[in-house]
Amino acid sequence: MQIDTASASVRDVYQWMVHTILPRPIAWVSTADASGRTNLAPFSFFMGVCAKPPTLLFCPVNDRRGQPKDTLRNVEETGEFVVNLVPASMCHAMNDTASTLPHGESEFDRFHVAPVPSLRVRPPRVGGAPVSFECTLDRVIRVGEGPAGGNVVLGRILLIHVADEVIGPDGMPDHARMDLVARAGADVYLRGGEVIRMQRPD
């Protein structure tokens, strides 16, 4: 089977992408606008970029009207955000925060997600997240326009919070203790399962 992206609908292309680019880690991004009103939303087009300078990216798509979502608006307005990782114990709360709320209404408040003050940026981080990255905006790259058009948000990592309880015997985060969930297609999420260990060649 082949999918010609030039002739397929945008919706179909999206579905093929999210059903094949697997598993996708979830960036649970907390932001605040210039007035301090908080926002919290999940994004599954998310990845690390490099360690020098320490940088990550996530990709908020435009809404159905072709307008930027509150997360992107806040990031561009303040230049700050926090990426929180999602443990299985918080997956339902994370899913709730994907809801569309009126501009300015906080998902932290609506869905009873506990905020914790950040140390280097103004947006709070998520209490209970095993890892949180405090970031400042490096740049936004526009990819496409209108509904389903994308935006690549590059963030400079200032501070990484790692919960003590997820640190393994080797002093690094243990994937089993973090118990993260990942995104698949439709309404499917994945949870860590079988582990395959292979030594990388020199």
PDB file of N, CA and C in Angstrom, residues 133-170:
ATOM      1  N   PHE A 133      10.922  19.911  32.173  1.00  0.00           N
ATOM      2  CA  PHE A 133      11.974  20.721  31.564  1.00  0.00           C
ATOM      3  C   PHE A 133      11.526  22.181  31.530  1.00  0.00           C
ATOM      4  N   GLU A 134      12.205  23.039  32.274  1.00  0.00           N
ATOM      5  CA  GLU A 134      11.917  24.466  32.197  1.00  0.00           C
ATOM      6  C   GLU A 134      12.648  25.037  30.992  1.00  0.00           C
ATOM      7  N   CYS A 135      11.919  25.734  30.130  1.00  0.00           N
ATOM      8  CA  CYS A 135      12.481  26.168  28.846  1.00  0.00           C
ATOM      9  C   CYS A 135      12.181  27.635  28.543  1.00  0.00           C
ATOM     10  N   THR A 136      13.082  28.224  27.778  1.00  0.00           N
ATOM     11  CA  THR A 136      12.813  29.510  27.145  1.00  0.00           C
ATOM     12  C   THR A 136      12.739  29.288  25.638  1.00  0.00           C
ATOM     13  N   LEU A 137      11.985  30.135  24.973  1.00  0.00           N
ATOM     14  CA  LEU A 137      11.779  29.994  23.536  1.00  0.00           C
ATOM     15  C   LEU A 137      13.053  30.330  22.775  1.00  0.00           C
ATOM     16  N   ASP A 138      13.448  29.419  21.902  1.00  0.00           N
ATOM     17  CA  ASP A 138      14.555  29.681  20.992  1.00  0.00           C
ATOM     18  C   ASP A 138      14.022  30.268  19.692  1.00  0.00           C
ATOM     19  N   ARG A 139      13.076  29.581  19.076  1.00  0.00           N
ATOM     20  CA  ARG A 139      12.455  30.089  17.849  1.00  0.00           C
ATOM     21  C   ARG A 139      11.221  29.259  17.523  1.00  0.00           C
ATOM     22  N   VAL A 140      10.373  29.817  16.662  1.00  0.00           N
ATOM     23  CA  VAL A 140       9.210  29.111  16.129  1.00  0.00           C
ATOM     24  C   VAL A 140       9.363  29.044  14.617  1.00  0.00           C
ATOM     25  N   ILE A 141       9.204  27.857  14.066  1.00  0.00           N
ATOM     26  CA  ILE A 141       9.279  27.667  12.625  1.00  0.00           C
ATOM     27  C   ILE A 141       7.877  27.315  12.125  1.00  0.00           C
ATOM     28  N   ARG A 142       7.324  28.135  11.246  1.00  0.00           N
ATOM     29  CA  ARG A 142       5.991  27.891  10.690  1.00  0.00           C
ATOM     30  C   ARG A 142       6.103  26.861   9.575  1.00  0.00           C
ATOM     31  N   VAL A 143       5.236  25.874   9.607  1.00  0.00           N
ATOM     32  CA  VAL A 143       5.193  24.857   8.564  1.00  0.00           C
ATOM     33  C   VAL A 143       3.748  24.740   8.094  1.00  0.00           C
ATOM     34  N   GLY A 144       3.420  25.363   6.997  1.00  0.00           N
ATOM     35  CA  GLY A 144       2.048  25.350   6.510  1.00  0.00           C
ATOM     36  C   GLY A 144       1.224  26.449   7.150  1.00  0.00           C
ATOM     37  N   GLU A 145       0.040  26.649   6.605  1.00  0.00           N
ATOM     38  CA  GLU A 145      -0.869  27.687   7.094  1.00  0.00           C
ATOM     39  C   GLU A 145      -2.274  27.132   7.209  1.00  0.00           C
ATOM     40  N   GLY A 146      -3.118  27.846   7.944  1.00  0.00           N
ATOM     41  CA  GLY A 146      -4.511  27.458   8.061  1.00  0.00           C
ATOM     42  C   GLY A 146      -4.711  26.247   8.950  1.00  0.00           C
ATOM     43  N   PRO A 147      -5.931  25.658   8.913  1.00  0.00           N
ATOM     44  CA  PRO A 147      -6.218  24.485   9.737  1.00  0.00           C
ATOM     45  C   PRO A 147      -5.223  23.352   9.468  1.00  0.00           C
ATOM     46  N   ALA A 148      -4.735  22.739  10.532  1.00  0.00           N
ATOM     47  CA  ALA A 148      -3.778  21.627  10.487  1.00  0.00           C
ATOM     48  C   ALA A 148      -2.374  22.065  10.098  1.00  0.00           C
ATOM     49  N   GLY A 149      -2.153  23.332   9.832  1.00  0.00           N
ATOM     50  CA  GLY A 149      -0.794  23.822   9.622  1.00  0.00           C
ATOM     51  C   GLY A 149      -0.019  23.703  10.926  1.00  0.00           C
ATOM     52  N   GLY A 150       1.286  23.520  10.834  1.00  0.00           N
ATOM     53  CA  GLY A 150       2.068  23.252  12.033  1.00  0.00           C
ATOM     54  C   GLY A 150       3.027  24.355  12.407  1.00  0.00           C
ATOM     55  N   ASN A 151       3.535  24.230  13.618  1.00  0.00           N
ATOM     56  CA  ASN A 151       4.513  25.169  14.165  1.00  0.00           C
ATOM     57  C   ASN A 151       5.529  24.367  14.960  1.00  0.00           C
ATOM     58  N   VAL A 152       6.786  24.508  14.623  1.00  0.00           N
ATOM     59  CA  VAL A 152       7.839  23.830  15.370  1.00  0.00           C
ATOM     60  C   VAL A 152       8.362  24.802  16.419  1.00  0.00           C
ATOM     61  N   VAL A 153       8.165  24.472  17.681  1.00  0.00           N
ATOM     62  CA  VAL A 153       8.621  25.324  18.782  1.00  0.00           C
ATOM     63  C   VAL A 153       9.912  24.726  19.331  1.00  0.00           C
ATOM     64  N   LEU A 154      10.996  25.454  19.186  1.00  0.00           N
ATOM     65  CA  LEU A 154      12.282  25.027  19.732  1.00  0.00           C
ATOM     66  C   LEU A 154      12.499  25.727  21.061  1.00  0.00           C
ATOM     67  N   GLY A 155      12.796  24.945  22.093  1.00  0.00           N
ATOM     68  CA  GLY A 155      12.984  25.504  23.430  1.00  0.00           C
ATOM     69  C   GLY A 155      14.354  25.199  23.982  1.00  0.00           C
ATOM     70  N   ARG A 156      14.962  26.192  24.586  1.00  0.00           N
ATOM     71  CA  ARG A 156      16.246  26.022  25.254  1.00  0.00           C
ATOM     72  C   ARG A 156      15.984  25.542  26.680  1.00  0.00           C
ATOM     73  N   ILE A 157      16.521  24.402  27.046  1.00  0.00           N
ATOM     74  CA  ILE A 157      16.285  23.833  28.368  1.00  0.00           C
ATOM     75  C   ILE A 157      17.179  24.514  29.390  1.00  0.00           C
ATOM     76  N   LEU A 158      16.567  25.144  30.382  1.00  0.00           N
ATOM     77  CA  LEU A 158      17.310  25.827  31.443  1.00  0.00           C
ATOM     78  C   LEU A 158      17.519  24.942  32.661  1.00  0.00           C
ATOM     79  N   LEU A 159      16.521  24.123  32.973  1.00  0.00           N
ATOM     80  CA  LEU A 159      16.560  23.342  34.204  1.00  0.00           C
ATOM     81  C   LEU A 159      15.722  22.083  34.016  1.00  0.00           C
ATOM     82  N   ILE A 160      16.255  20.950  34.458  1.00  0.00           N
ATOM     83  CA  ILE A 160      15.537  19.680  34.388  1.00  0.00           C
ATOM     84  C   ILE A 160      15.207  19.224  35.807  1.00  0.00           C
ATOM     85  N   HIS A 161      13.942  19.009  36.080  1.00  0.00           N
ATOM     86  CA  HIS A 161      13.506  18.459  37.360  1.00  0.00           C
ATOM     87  C   HIS A 161      13.284  16.958  37.190  1.00  0.00           C
ATOM     88  N   VAL A 162      13.908  16.146  38.013  1.00  0.00           N
ATOM     89  CA  VAL A 162      13.716  14.699  37.983  1.00  0.00           C
ATOM     90  C   VAL A 162      13.349  14.246  39.392  1.00  0.00           C
ATOM     91  N   ALA A 163      12.205  13.586  39.516  1.00  0.00           N
ATOM     92  CA  ALA A 163      11.762  13.115  40.830  1.00  0.00           C
ATOM     93  C   ALA A 163      12.732  12.083  41.385  1.00  0.00           C
ATOM     94  N   ASP A 164      13.087  12.225  42.646  1.00  0.00           N
ATOM     95  CA  ASP A 164      14.054  11.316  43.262  1.00  0.00           C
ATOM     96  C   ASP A 164      13.627   9.858  43.158  1.00  0.00           C
ATOM     97  N   GLU A 165      12.324   9.609  43.233  1.00  0.00           N
ATOM     98  CA  GLU A 165      11.845   8.226  43.268  1.00  0.00           C
ATOM     99  C   GLU A 165      11.988   7.501  41.931  1.00  0.00           C
ATOM    100  N   VAL A 166      12.303   8.208  40.844  1.00  0.00           N
ATOM    101  CA  VAL A 166      12.466   7.520  39.562  1.00  0.00           C
ATOM    102  C   VAL A 166      13.938   7.282  39.222  1.00  0.00           C
ATOM    103  N   ILE A 167      14.839   7.683  40.114  1.00  0.00           N
ATOM    104  CA  ILE A 167      16.267   7.459  39.888  1.00  0.00           C
ATOM    105  C   ILE A 167      16.611   6.005  40.197  1.00  0.00           C
ATOM    106  N   GLY A 168      17.300   5.355  39.255  1.00  0.00           N
ATOM    107  CA  GLY A 168      17.669   3.963  39.419  1.00  0.00           C
ATOM    108  C   GLY A 168      19.005   3.791  40.116  1.00  0.00           C
ATOM    109  N   PRO A 169      19.455   2.548  40.277  1.00  0.00           N
ATOM    110  CA  PRO A 169      20.719   2.262  40.965  1.00  0.00           C
ATOM    111  C   PRO A 169      21.939   2.885  40.304  1.00  0.00           C
ATOM    112  N   ASP A 170      21.848   3.144  38.990  1.00  0.00           N
ATOM    113  CA  ASP A 170      22.990   3.736  38.284  1.00  0.00           C
ATOM    114  C   ASP A 170      23.010   5.250  38.363  1.00  0.00           C
TER     115      ASP A 170
END
